[in-house]
Each structure stands twice: as structure tokens, then as C-alpha cells.
């Protein structure tokens, strides 16, 4: 089965940091755009970051709520993508998951996203 396997979640205090990883299993992520998503309790899933499959000036996108705090990256040789999360807030608490995308034009809604992983839980609390 071709999907991502997420890891790196946990409990962290406000202001802390976590680094999430997504390893592609059964497929190669090199030619896909990639997105990180989260679903908070009682809320719909939303895309928070997207990275294209090429290095261009517009290759990386963030929603306003994580801009300047989260960093998305990819390592095609390792078939892995990452989300570095700094200055975490209680409102960042959610299950985080990753998926491939055709591009970043509609990543917030997760349109045409595939290869979903099972998610990793992030809890920001003192």
C-alpha cells in the first residue's frame, strides 16, 4: 500500500518545538508537491504548508497562522518530508498528517491529495 508514515508528534509546552517527519512508503515522492495538514478536535482538516517538487521562488506556501513559525522541507533522496514547528501555541494542537498533491494551488482544502498517512498527534499544553 502506497502511503506516508508520519512520526514526531507528542506533548510539548507552549513556546516549544517539534519536528515531524513523513516517510513515503511504496512510492517515490520526488515528482509530487507535498503538503502538511492538521485536524484539531471538532474542526475540519486544513492544509498548513505546501512545497512544490521544484526549487522556484514560489515553491513553499504557508497559511497565515503558521507563517514564520513552521518550516516545511523535503529530502527526495531519503523519500521523506519534514515539518519543523517552532514557538508552538495551544491552538496548534491537532493530528498532523501529510499527503502528496498535484501542486500547491488548493493545498489548504487538500484537493486531490493522495497517499495519506495515519497522522501523528501534537498536543501543546502546559
Tab-separated table of C-alpha atoms in Angstrom:
chain	number	residue	atom	x	y	z
A	1	UNK	CA	0.000	0.000	0.000
A	2	UNK	CA	1.443	3.360	-1.028
A	3	UNK	CA	1.160	5.902	1.744
A	4	UNK	CA	3.080	8.141	4.111
A	5	UNK	CA	4.156	7.156	7.599
A	6	UNK	CA	4.238	10.122	10.000
A	7	UNK	CA	6.209	10.430	13.219
A	8	UNK	CA	7.499	13.021	15.665
A	9	UNK	CA	4.348	14.133	17.431
A	10	UNK	CA	3.984	14.415	21.177
A	11	UNK	CA	3.270	16.680	24.117
A	12	UNK	CA	5.104	19.994	24.216
A	13	UNK	CA	4.771	23.160	26.272
A	14	UNK	CA	3.715	26.439	24.664
A	15	UNK	CA	6.717	28.058	23.025
A	16	UNK	CA	8.379	24.715	22.419
A	17	UNK	CA	9.365	22.968	19.205
A	18	UNK	CA	8.729	19.692	17.431
A	19	UNK	CA	9.928	18.219	14.171
A	20	UNK	CA	7.536	15.976	12.301
A	21	UNK	CA	8.644	13.515	9.640
A	22	UNK	CA	6.786	11.783	6.841
A	23	UNK	CA	8.396	8.834	5.101
A	24	UNK	CA	6.936	7.738	1.776
A	25	UNK	CA	6.243	4.007	1.743
A	26	UNK	CA	5.650	2.158	-1.505
A	27	UNK	CA	6.145	5.146	-3.769
A	28	UNK	CA	8.627	7.891	-4.644
A	29	UNK	CA	7.730	11.411	-3.578
A	30	UNK	CA	10.230	13.171	-5.824
A	31	UNK	CA	7.778	14.290	-8.513
A	32	UNK	CA	4.924	15.364	-6.254
A	33	UNK	CA	4.080	18.541	-4.474
A	34	UNK	CA	3.778	17.729	-0.773
A	35	UNK	CA	1.509	19.080	1.914
A	36	UNK	CA	1.169	19.035	5.682
A	37	UNK	CA	-2.321	19.065	7.131
A	38	UNK	CA	-3.843	19.170	10.578
A	39	UNK	CA	-7.178	18.435	12.143
A	40	UNK	CA	-7.925	19.939	15.527
A	41	UNK	CA	-10.643	18.472	17.763
A	42	UNK	CA	-14.051	19.437	16.458
A	43	UNK	CA	-12.674	21.149	13.377
A	44	UNK	CA	-12.208	20.296	9.728
A	45	UNK	CA	-8.854	19.269	8.377
A	46	UNK	CA	-6.817	22.137	6.922
A	47	UNK	CA	-3.620	22.346	4.959
A	48	UNK	CA	-0.929	24.355	6.730
A	49	UNK	CA	2.077	24.088	4.423
A	50	UNK	CA	2.905	23.011	0.912
A	51	UNK	CA	6.135	22.529	-1.028
A	52	UNK	CA	6.435	22.056	-4.771
A	53	UNK	CA	8.569	19.432	-6.481
A	54	UNK	CA	10.921	22.061	-7.883
A	55	UNK	CA	13.050	24.819	-6.430
A	56	UNK	CA	11.418	28.057	-7.517
A	57	UNK	CA	10.733	31.347	-5.825
A	58	UNK	CA	7.151	30.278	-5.099
A	59	UNK	CA	7.937	26.700	-4.123
A	60	UNK	CA	6.793	26.976	-0.494
A	61	UNK	CA	3.459	28.120	0.919
A	62	UNK	CA	2.132	28.553	4.452
A	63	UNK	CA	-1.171	29.549	5.915
A	64	UNK	CA	-1.047	32.768	7.908
A	65	UNK	CA	-1.459	31.062	11.272
A	66	UNK	CA	1.873	29.185	10.937
A	67	UNK	CA	3.864	31.604	8.762
A	68	UNK	CA	7.182	32.405	10.412
A	69	UNK	CA	6.877	29.553	12.930
A	70	UNK	CA	6.689	26.391	10.785
A	71	UNK	CA	9.120	25.257	8.094
A	72	UNK	CA	8.314	22.596	5.515
A	73	UNK	CA	11.139	20.766	3.766
A	74	UNK	CA	11.780	17.678	1.727
A	75	UNK	CA	14.631	15.243	1.169
A	76	UNK	CA	13.972	13.392	-2.051
A	77	UNK	CA	16.979	11.113	-1.576
A	78	UNK	CA	15.559	9.990	1.765
A	79	UNK	CA	11.999	9.879	0.357
A	80	UNK	CA	10.980	11.994	3.354
A	81	UNK	CA	9.367	15.326	4.123
A	82	UNK	CA	9.531	17.334	7.340
A	83	UNK	CA	7.700	19.991	9.290
A	84	UNK	CA	9.751	21.953	11.795
A	85	UNK	CA	7.373	23.618	14.217
A	86	UNK	CA	8.681	26.375	16.489
A	87	UNK	CA	7.028	28.689	19.020
A	88	UNK	CA	4.133	26.280	19.318
A	89	UNK	CA	0.816	27.500	20.659
A	90	UNK	CA	-2.089	25.654	22.265
A	91	UNK	CA	-4.114	26.278	19.101
A	92	UNK	CA	-1.591	24.189	17.155
A	93	UNK	CA	-2.896	21.108	18.962
A	94	UNK	CA	-4.106	18.684	16.288
A	95	UNK	CA	-3.442	15.457	14.468
A	96	UNK	CA	-0.930	16.245	11.750
A	97	UNK	CA	-0.745	14.263	8.537
A	98	UNK	CA	0.887	14.524	5.147
A	99	UNK	CA	-0.076	13.805	1.574
A	100	UNK	CA	1.023	14.259	-1.992
A	101	UNK	CA	-0.563	16.951	-4.141
A	102	UNK	CA	-0.535	17.778	-7.844
A	103	UNK	CA	0.504	21.339	-6.944
A	104	UNK	CA	0.022	23.915	-4.169
A	105	UNK	CA	-2.877	25.814	-5.732
A	106	UNK	CA	-5.521	24.286	-3.441
A	107	UNK	CA	-3.490	22.722	-0.665
A	108	UNK	CA	-5.486	24.340	2.147
A	109	UNK	CA	-8.545	22.258	1.227
A	110	UNK	CA	-6.435	19.238	0.326
A	111	UNK	CA	-7.894	18.992	-3.143
A	112	UNK	CA	-6.625	15.918	-4.999
A	113	UNK	CA	-4.410	14.902	-2.078
A	114	UNK	CA	-3.289	11.289	-2.046
A	115	UNK	CA	-1.067	8.854	-0.118
A	116	UNK	CA	-2.390	9.976	3.248
A	117	UNK	CA	-0.655	8.729	6.345
A	118	UNK	CA	-2.298	7.785	9.634
A	119	UNK	CA	-1.308	11.054	11.290
A	120	UNK	CA	0.712	11.978	14.357
A	121	UNK	CA	-0.794	13.769	17.344
A	122	UNK	CA	0.633	17.064	18.560
A	123	UNK	CA	-0.525	18.438	21.892
A	124	UNK	CA	0.605	21.871	23.045
A	125	UNK	CA	-0.185	22.340	26.697
A	126	UNK	CA	1.404	23.406	29.933
